[in-house]
Short mmCIF file of C-alpha atoms in Angstrom, two decimals:
data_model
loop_
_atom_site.label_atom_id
_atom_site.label_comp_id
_atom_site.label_asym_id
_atom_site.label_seq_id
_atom_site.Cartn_x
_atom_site.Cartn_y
_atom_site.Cartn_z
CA UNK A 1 0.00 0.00 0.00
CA UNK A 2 2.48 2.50 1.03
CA UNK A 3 4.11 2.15 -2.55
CA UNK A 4 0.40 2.50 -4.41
CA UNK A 5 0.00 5.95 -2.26
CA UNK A 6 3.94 6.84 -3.19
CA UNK A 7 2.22 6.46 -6.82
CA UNK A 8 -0.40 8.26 -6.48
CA UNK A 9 0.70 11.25 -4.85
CA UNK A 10 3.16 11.81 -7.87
CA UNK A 11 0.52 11.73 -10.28
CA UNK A 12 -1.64 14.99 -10.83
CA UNK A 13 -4.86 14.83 -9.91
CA UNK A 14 -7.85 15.06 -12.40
CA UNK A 15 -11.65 16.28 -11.93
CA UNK A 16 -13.26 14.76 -14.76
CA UNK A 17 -16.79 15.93 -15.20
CA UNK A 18 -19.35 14.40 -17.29
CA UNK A 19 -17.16 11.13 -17.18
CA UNK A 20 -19.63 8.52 -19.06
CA UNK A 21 -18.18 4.83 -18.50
CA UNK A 22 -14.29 6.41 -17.85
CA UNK A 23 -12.74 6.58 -21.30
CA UNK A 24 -11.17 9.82 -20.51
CA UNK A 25 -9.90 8.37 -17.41
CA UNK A 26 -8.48 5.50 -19.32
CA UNK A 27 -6.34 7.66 -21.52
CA UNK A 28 -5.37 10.56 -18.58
CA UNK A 29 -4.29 7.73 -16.13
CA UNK A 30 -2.27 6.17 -19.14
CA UNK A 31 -1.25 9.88 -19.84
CA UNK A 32 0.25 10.17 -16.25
CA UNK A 33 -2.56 11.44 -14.36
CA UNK A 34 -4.67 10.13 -11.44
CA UNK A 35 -8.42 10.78 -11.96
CA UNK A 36 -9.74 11.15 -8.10
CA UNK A 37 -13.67 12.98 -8.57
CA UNK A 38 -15.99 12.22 -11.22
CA UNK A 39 -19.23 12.61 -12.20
CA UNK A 40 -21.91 11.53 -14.42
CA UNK A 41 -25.65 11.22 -14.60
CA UNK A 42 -26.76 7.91 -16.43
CA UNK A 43 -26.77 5.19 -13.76
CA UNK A 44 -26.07 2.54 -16.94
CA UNK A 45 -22.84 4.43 -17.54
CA UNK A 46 -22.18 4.40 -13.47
CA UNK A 47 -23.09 0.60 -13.78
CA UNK A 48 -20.73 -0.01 -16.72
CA UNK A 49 -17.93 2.61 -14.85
CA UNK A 50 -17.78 0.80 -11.33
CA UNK A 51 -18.02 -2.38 -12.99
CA UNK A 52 -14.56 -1.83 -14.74
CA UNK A 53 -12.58 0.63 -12.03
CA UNK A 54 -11.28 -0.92 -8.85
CA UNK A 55 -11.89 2.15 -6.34
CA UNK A 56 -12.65 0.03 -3.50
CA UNK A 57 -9.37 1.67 -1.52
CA UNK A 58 -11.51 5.08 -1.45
CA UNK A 59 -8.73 7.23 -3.82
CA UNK A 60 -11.45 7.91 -5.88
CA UNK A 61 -14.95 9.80 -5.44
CA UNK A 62 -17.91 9.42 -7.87
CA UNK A 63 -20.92 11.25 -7.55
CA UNK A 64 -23.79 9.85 -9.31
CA UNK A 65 -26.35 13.07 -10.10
CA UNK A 66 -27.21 15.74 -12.50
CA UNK A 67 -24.16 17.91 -12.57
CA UNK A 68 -26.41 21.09 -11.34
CA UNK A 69 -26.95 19.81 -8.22
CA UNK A 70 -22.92 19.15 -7.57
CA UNK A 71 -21.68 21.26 -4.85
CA UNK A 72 -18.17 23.41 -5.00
CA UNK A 73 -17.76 21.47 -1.59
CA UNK A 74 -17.64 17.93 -3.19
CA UNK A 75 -14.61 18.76 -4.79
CA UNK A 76 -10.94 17.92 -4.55
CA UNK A 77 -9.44 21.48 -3.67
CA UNK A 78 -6.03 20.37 -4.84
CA UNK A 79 -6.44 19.10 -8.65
CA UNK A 80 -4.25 20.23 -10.99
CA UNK A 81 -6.77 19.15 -14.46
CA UNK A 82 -10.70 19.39 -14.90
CA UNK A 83 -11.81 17.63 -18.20
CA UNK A 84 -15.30 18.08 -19.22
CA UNK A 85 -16.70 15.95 -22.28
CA UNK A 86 -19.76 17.86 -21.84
CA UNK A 87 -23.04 16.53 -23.75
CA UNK A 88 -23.01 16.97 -27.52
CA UNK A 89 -26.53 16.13 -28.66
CA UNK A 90 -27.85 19.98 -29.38
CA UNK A 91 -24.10 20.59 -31.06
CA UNK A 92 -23.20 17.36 -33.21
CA UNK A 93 -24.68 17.16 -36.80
CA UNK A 94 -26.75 14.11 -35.79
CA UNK A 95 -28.46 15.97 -33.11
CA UNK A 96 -31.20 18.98 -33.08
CA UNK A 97 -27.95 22.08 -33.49
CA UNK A 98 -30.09 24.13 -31.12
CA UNK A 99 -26.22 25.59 -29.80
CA UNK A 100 -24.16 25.47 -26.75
CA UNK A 101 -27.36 26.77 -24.45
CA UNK A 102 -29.47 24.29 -25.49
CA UNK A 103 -30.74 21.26 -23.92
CA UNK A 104 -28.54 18.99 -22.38
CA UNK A 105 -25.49 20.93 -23.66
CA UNK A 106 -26.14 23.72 -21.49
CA UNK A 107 -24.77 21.33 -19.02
CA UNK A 108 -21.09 23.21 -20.13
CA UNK A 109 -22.50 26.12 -17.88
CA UNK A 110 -22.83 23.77 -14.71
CA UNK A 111 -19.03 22.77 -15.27
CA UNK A 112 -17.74 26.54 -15.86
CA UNK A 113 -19.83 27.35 -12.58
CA UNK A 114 -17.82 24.66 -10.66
CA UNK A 115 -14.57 25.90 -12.31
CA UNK A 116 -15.58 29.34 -10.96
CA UNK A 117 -16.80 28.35 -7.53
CA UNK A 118 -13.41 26.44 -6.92
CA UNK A 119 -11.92 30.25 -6.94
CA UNK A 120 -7.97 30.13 -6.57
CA UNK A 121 -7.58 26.38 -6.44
CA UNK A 122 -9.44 25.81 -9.76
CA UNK A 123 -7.09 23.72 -11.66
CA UNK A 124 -4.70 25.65 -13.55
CA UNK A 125 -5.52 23.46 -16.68
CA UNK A 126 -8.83 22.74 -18.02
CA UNK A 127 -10.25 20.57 -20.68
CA UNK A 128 -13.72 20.96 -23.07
CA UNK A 129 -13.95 17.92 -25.47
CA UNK A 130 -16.73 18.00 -28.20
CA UNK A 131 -17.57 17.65 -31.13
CA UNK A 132 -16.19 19.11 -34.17
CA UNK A 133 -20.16 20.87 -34.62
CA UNK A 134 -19.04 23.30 -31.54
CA UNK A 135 -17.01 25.30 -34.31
CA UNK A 136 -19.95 25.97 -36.38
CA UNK A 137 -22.62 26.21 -33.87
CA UNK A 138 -24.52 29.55 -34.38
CA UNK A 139 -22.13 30.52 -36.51
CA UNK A 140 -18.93 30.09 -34.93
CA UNK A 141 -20.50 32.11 -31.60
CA UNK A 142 -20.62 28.78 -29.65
CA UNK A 143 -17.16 28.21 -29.69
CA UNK A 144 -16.51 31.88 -29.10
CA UNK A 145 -18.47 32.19 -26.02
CA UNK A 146 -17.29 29.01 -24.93
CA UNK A 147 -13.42 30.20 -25.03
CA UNK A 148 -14.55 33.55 -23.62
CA UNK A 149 -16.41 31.36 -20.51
CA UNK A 150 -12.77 29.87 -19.82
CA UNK A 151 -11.11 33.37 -20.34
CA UNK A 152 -13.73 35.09 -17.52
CA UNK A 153 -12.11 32.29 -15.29
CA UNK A 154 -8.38 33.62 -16.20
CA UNK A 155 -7.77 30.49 -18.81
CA UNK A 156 -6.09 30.99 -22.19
CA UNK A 157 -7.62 28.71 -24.71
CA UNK A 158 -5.84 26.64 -27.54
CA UNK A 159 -8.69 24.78 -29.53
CA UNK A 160 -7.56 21.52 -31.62
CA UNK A 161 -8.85 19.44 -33.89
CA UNK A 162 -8.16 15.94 -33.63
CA UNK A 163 -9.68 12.76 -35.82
CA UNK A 164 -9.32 8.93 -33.36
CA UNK A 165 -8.84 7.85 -36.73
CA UNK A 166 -5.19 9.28 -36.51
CA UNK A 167 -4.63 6.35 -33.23
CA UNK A 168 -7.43 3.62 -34.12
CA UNK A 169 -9.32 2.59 -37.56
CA UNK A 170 -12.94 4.41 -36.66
CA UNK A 171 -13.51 8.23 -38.00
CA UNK A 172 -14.21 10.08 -35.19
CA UNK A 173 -13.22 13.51 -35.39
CA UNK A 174 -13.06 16.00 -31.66
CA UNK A 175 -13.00 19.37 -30.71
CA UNK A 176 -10.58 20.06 -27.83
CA UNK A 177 -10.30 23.17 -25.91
CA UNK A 178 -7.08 23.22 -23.91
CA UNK A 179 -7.35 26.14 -21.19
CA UNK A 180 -4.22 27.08 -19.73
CA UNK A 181 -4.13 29.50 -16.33
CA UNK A 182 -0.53 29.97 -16.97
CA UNK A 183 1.01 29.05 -20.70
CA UNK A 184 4.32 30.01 -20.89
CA UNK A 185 5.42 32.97 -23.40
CA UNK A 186 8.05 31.45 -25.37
CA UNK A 187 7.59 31.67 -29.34
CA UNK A 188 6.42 28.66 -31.34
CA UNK A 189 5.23 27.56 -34.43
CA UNK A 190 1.44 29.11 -34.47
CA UNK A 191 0.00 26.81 -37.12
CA UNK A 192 -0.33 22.61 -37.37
CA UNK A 193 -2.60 20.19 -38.78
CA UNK A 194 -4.20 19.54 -35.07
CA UNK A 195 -5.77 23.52 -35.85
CA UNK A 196 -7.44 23.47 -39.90
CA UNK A 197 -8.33 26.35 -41.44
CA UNK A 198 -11.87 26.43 -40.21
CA UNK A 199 -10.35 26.64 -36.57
CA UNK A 200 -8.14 30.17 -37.58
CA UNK A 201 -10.57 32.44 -36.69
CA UNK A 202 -11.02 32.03 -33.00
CA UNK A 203 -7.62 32.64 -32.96
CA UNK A 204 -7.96 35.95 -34.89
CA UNK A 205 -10.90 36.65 -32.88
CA UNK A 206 -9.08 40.02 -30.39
CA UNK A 207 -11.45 39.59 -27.65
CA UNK A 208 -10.22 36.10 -26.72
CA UNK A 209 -7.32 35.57 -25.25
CA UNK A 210 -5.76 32.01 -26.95
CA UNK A 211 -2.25 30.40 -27.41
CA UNK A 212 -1.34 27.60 -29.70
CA UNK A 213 1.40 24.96 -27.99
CA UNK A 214 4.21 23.62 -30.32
CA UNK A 215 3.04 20.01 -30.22
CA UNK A 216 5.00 17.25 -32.07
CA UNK A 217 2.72 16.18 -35.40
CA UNK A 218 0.02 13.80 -34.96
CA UNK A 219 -0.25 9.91 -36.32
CA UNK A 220 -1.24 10.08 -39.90
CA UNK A 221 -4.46 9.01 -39.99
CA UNK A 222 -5.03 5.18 -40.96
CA UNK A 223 -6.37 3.68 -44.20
CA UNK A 224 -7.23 0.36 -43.08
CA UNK A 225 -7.06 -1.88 -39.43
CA UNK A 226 -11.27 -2.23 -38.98
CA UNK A 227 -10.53 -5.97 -39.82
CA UNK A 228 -8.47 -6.85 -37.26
CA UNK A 229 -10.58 -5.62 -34.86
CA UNK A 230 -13.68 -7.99 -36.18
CA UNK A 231 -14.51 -10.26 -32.92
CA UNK A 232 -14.20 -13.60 -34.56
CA UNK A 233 -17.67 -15.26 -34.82
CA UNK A 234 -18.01 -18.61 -36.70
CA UNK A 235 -20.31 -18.58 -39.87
CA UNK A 236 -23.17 -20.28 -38.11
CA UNK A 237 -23.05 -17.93 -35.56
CA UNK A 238 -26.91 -16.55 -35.01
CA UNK A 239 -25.93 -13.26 -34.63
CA UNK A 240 -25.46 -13.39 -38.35
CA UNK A 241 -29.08 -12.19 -40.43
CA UNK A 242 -30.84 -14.53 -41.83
CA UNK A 243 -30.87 -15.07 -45.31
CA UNK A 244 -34.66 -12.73 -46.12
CA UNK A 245 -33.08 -10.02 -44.20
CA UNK A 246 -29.65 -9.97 -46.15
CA UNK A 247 -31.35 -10.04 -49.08
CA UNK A 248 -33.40 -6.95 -47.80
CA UNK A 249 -30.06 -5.53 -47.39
CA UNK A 250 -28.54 -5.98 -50.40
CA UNK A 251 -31.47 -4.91 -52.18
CA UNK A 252 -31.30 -1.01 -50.70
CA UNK A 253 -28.05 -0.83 -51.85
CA UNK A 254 -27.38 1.94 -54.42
CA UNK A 255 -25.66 0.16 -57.93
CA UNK A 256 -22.36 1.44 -57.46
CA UNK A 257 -22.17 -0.28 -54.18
CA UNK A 258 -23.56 -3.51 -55.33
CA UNK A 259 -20.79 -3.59 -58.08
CA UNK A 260 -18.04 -2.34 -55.03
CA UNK A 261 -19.53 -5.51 -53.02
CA UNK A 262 -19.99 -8.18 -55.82
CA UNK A 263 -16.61 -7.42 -56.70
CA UNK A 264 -15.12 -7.74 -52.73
CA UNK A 265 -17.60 -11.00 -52.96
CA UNK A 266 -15.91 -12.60 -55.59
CA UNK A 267 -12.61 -12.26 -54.73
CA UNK A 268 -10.04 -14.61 -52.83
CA UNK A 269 -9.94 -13.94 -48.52
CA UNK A 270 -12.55 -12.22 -46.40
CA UNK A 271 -13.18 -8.48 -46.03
CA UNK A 272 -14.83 -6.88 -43.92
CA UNK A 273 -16.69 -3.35 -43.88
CA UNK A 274 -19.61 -1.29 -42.20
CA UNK A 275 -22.39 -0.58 -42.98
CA UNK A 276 -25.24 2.52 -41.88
CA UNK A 277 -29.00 2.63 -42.56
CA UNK A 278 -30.08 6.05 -44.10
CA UNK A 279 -32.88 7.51 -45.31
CA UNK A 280 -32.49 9.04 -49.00
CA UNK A 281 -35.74 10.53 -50.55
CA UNK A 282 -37.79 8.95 -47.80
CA UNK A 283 -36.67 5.69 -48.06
CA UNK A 284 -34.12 3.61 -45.57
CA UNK A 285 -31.05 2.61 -47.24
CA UNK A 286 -28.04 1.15 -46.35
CA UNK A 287 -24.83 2.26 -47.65
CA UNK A 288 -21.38 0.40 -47.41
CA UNK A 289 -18.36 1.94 -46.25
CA UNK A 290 -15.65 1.63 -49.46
CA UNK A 291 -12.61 1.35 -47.05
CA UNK A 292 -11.25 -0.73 -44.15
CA UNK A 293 -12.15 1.84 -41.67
CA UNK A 294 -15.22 2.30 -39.40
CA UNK A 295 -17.62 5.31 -39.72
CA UNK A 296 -18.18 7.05 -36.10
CA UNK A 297 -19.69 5.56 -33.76
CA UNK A 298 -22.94 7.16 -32.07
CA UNK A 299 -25.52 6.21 -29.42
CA UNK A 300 -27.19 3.65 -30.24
CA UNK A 301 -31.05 4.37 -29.28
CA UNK A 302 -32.29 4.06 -32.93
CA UNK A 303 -31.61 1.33 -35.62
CA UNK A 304 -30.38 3.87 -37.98
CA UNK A 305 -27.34 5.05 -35.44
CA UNK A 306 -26.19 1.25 -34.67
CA UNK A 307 -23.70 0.08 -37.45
CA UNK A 308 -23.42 -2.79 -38.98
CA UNK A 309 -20.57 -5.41 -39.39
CA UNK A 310 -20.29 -6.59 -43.51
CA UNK A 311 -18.08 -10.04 -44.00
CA UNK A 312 -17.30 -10.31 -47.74
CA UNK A 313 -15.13 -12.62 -50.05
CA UNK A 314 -15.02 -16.45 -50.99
CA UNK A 315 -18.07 -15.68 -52.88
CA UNK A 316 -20.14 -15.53 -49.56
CA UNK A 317 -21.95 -12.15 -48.43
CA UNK A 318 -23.26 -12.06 -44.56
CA UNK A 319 -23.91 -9.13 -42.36
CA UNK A 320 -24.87 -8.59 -38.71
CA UNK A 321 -25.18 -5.61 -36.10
CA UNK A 322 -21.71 -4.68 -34.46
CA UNK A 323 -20.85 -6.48 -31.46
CA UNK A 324 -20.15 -4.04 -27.43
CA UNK A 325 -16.58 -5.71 -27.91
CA UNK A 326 -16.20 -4.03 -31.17
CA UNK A 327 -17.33 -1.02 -30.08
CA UNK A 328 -14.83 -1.03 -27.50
CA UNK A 329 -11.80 -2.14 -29.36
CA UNK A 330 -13.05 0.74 -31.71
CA UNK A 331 -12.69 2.99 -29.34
CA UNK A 332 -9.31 2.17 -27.69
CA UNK A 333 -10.71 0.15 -25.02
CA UNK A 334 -10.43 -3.58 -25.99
CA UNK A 335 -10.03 -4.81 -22.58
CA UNK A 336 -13.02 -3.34 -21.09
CA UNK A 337 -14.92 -5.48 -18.52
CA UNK A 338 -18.37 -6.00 -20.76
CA UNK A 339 -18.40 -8.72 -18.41
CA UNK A 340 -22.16 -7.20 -16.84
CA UNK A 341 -23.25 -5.09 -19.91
CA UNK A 342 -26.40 -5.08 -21.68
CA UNK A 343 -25.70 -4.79 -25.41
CA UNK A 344 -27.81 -1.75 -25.93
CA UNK A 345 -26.06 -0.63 -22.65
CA UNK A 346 -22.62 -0.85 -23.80
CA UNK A 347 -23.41 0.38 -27.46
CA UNK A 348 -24.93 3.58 -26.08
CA UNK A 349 -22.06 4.00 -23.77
CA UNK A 350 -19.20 3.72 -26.25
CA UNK A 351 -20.98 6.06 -29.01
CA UNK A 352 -21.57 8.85 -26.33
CA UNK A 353 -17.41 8.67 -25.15
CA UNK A 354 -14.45 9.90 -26.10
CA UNK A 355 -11.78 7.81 -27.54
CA UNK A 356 -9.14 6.43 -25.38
CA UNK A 357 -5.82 6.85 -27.44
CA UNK A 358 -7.00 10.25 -28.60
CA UNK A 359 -7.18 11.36 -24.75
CA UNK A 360 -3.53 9.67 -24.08
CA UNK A 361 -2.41 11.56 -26.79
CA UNK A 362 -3.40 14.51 -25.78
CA UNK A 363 -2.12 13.97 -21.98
CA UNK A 364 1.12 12.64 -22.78
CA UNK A 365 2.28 15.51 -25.09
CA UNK A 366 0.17 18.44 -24.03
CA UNK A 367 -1.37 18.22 -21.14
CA UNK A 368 1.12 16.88 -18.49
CA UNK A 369 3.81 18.80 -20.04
CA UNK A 370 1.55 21.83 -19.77
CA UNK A 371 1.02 20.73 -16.12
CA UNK A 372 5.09 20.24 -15.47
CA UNK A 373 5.43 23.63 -17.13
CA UNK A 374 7.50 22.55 -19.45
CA UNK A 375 5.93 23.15 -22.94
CA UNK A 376 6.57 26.05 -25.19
CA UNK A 377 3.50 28.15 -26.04
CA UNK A 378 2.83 31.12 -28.57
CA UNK A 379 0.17 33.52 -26.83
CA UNK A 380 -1.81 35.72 -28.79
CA UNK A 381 -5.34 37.75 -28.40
CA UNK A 382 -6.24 39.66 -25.43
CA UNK A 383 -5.52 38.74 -21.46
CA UNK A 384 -8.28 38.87 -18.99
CA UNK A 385 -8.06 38.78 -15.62
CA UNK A 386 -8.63 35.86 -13.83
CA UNK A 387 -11.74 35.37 -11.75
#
């Protein structure tokens, strides 16, 4: 014990709000941190959470509860990172884009009010993850009153762009906001692939007060790997559709993706790809995925948000929903304990998180280094005073 406490106590602490079944925590604590408060709302995502974490030694606090009735008291006063994957449904394309104050996104306010109420031991780095739909949100004004929220508190801002697709084979791309009480003032390269074009103007924006870090580039982003993340399944497997509803299947497919799959049929080996259900002119379709690479995932609540897993080649053609153990593995987090998970449960849980390898990323060559004070920084816009 003394040795795990030795550990621990050399590990900054982490307040990670909004926390979902822990995939943030996965990548901080991988990153070097020690996640010791969290909070979430969805008892299936507690369920699936406590189910995988061993807290039993009472390190770590999690308050089950809507995050407005948290209290500035329940907190750690001594963290030195608060990350906040706040929700995304009135933001992300797929949702209603009613903006930042907006249903169940306004929950972002309940996490700056906690920031604020913490006073001067608010961590001196904070963390907004979201999707990439924040940036065009009314107009860009989402984003911009979201940095300004952090600046109010005395944070500067750095806003990146980053696809999981760069770490694991699923497109999934994030918004993170990186606020920094302190960035150092040394000069460094202002523009990198982690901040596109469509990012440039919150940094031009003179009422904000942002920095961009010199960060080491990115993985390239990968062309192929879905495959090897298949769970294997034997072909009598009944998880596999029947043969009326493959046919159903193939049948909605557009001709250019019936040649793509005839063709992936025919040939020597197994493939695999996956598959969405749309609706085009009124009707549901599905529509096949031309590379090795999964689309993103989402919460599954609806047939047309679950994907679906295609097995081609050796002249045979089956399909079947996506398995939770894909959906983990597809999110950096093969080894999760499904062990008590619903499937519904677990499908929903891993479309509404963040992915793992994106997070440890992030923490190994940003965050902690910000944390250490030791990463170079170019500061630009205008400083406000810290709350």
């Amino acid at each position: 014990m003394p040795d795990i406490v030795k550990l621990n106590s050399a590990r900054p602490k982490v307040l990670e709000f909004f926390a979902g079944i822990g995939l943030a925590r996965i990548g901080l604590e991988r990153g070097g941190f020690r996640v010791a408060w969290a909070n979430d709302y969805e008892q299936d995502k507690w369920d699936l959470y406590r189910n995988h974490f061993d807290d039993e030694s009472g390190d770590h606090k999690f308050a089950l509860g809507d995050i407005s009735q948290v209290s500035v008291s329940d907190l750690p006063r001594d963290a030195s990172l608060a990350w906040g994957s706040s929700p995304c449904t009135d933001l992300s394309l797929a949702g209603s884009r009613g903006g930042l104050r907006a249903g169940e996104s306004n929950a972002f306010w309940q996490y700056i009010r906690l920031l604020e109420e913490l006073g001067e031991d608010r961590p001196e780095v904070a963390v907004l993850e979201n999707v990439v739909g924040l940036a065009t949100s009314h107009g860009g004004d989402d984003l911009a009153a979201a940095v300004r929220a952090f600046n109010d508190l005395g944070y500067s801002v750095d806003v990146l762009a980053i696809d999981a697709r760069r770490f694991i084979p699923q497109s999934r791309p994030r918004l993170f906001l990186v606020g920094a009480l302190n960035p150092p003032m040394d000069t460094a390269e202002p523009n990198s692939e982690l901040r596109p074009d469509w990012l440039q103007a919150v940094y031009g924006d003179p009422t904000l007060r942002t920095h961009r870090a010199a960060l080491p580039a990115p993985p390239a982003p990968l062309l192929e790997g879905f495959g090897e993340l298949v769970e294997a399944m034997p072909v009598g497997d009944e998880r596999w559709w029947g043969a009326e509803r493959t046919e159903a299947f193939v049948n909605s497919l557009a001709p250019v993706q019936l040649e793509r799959i005839a063709a992936m049929r025919r040939s020597p080996g197994v493939k695999y790809r996956t598959a969405y259900r749309r609706t085009r002119n009124g009707v549901p379709v599905w529509e096949v995925r031309p590379d090795d690479i999964s689309g993103c995932l989402r919460t599954a609540r609806g047939g047309s948000s679950k994907q679906a897993v295609v097995k081609l080649g050796n002249r045979r053609l089956q399909v079947r929903w996506m398995t939770p153990l894909e959906y983990a593995r597809l999110m950096g987090a093969g080894d999760y304990d499904l062990s008590a998970a619903r499937t519904n449960q677990a499908l929903f849980a891993f479309g509404d998180a963040v992915a793992v390898p994106a997070v440890s990323w992030l923490a190994e060559n940003y965050l902690m280094p910000l944390v250490r004070g030791q990463l170079d920084v170019a500061v630009s816009g205008v400083a406000s005073a810290r709350g």
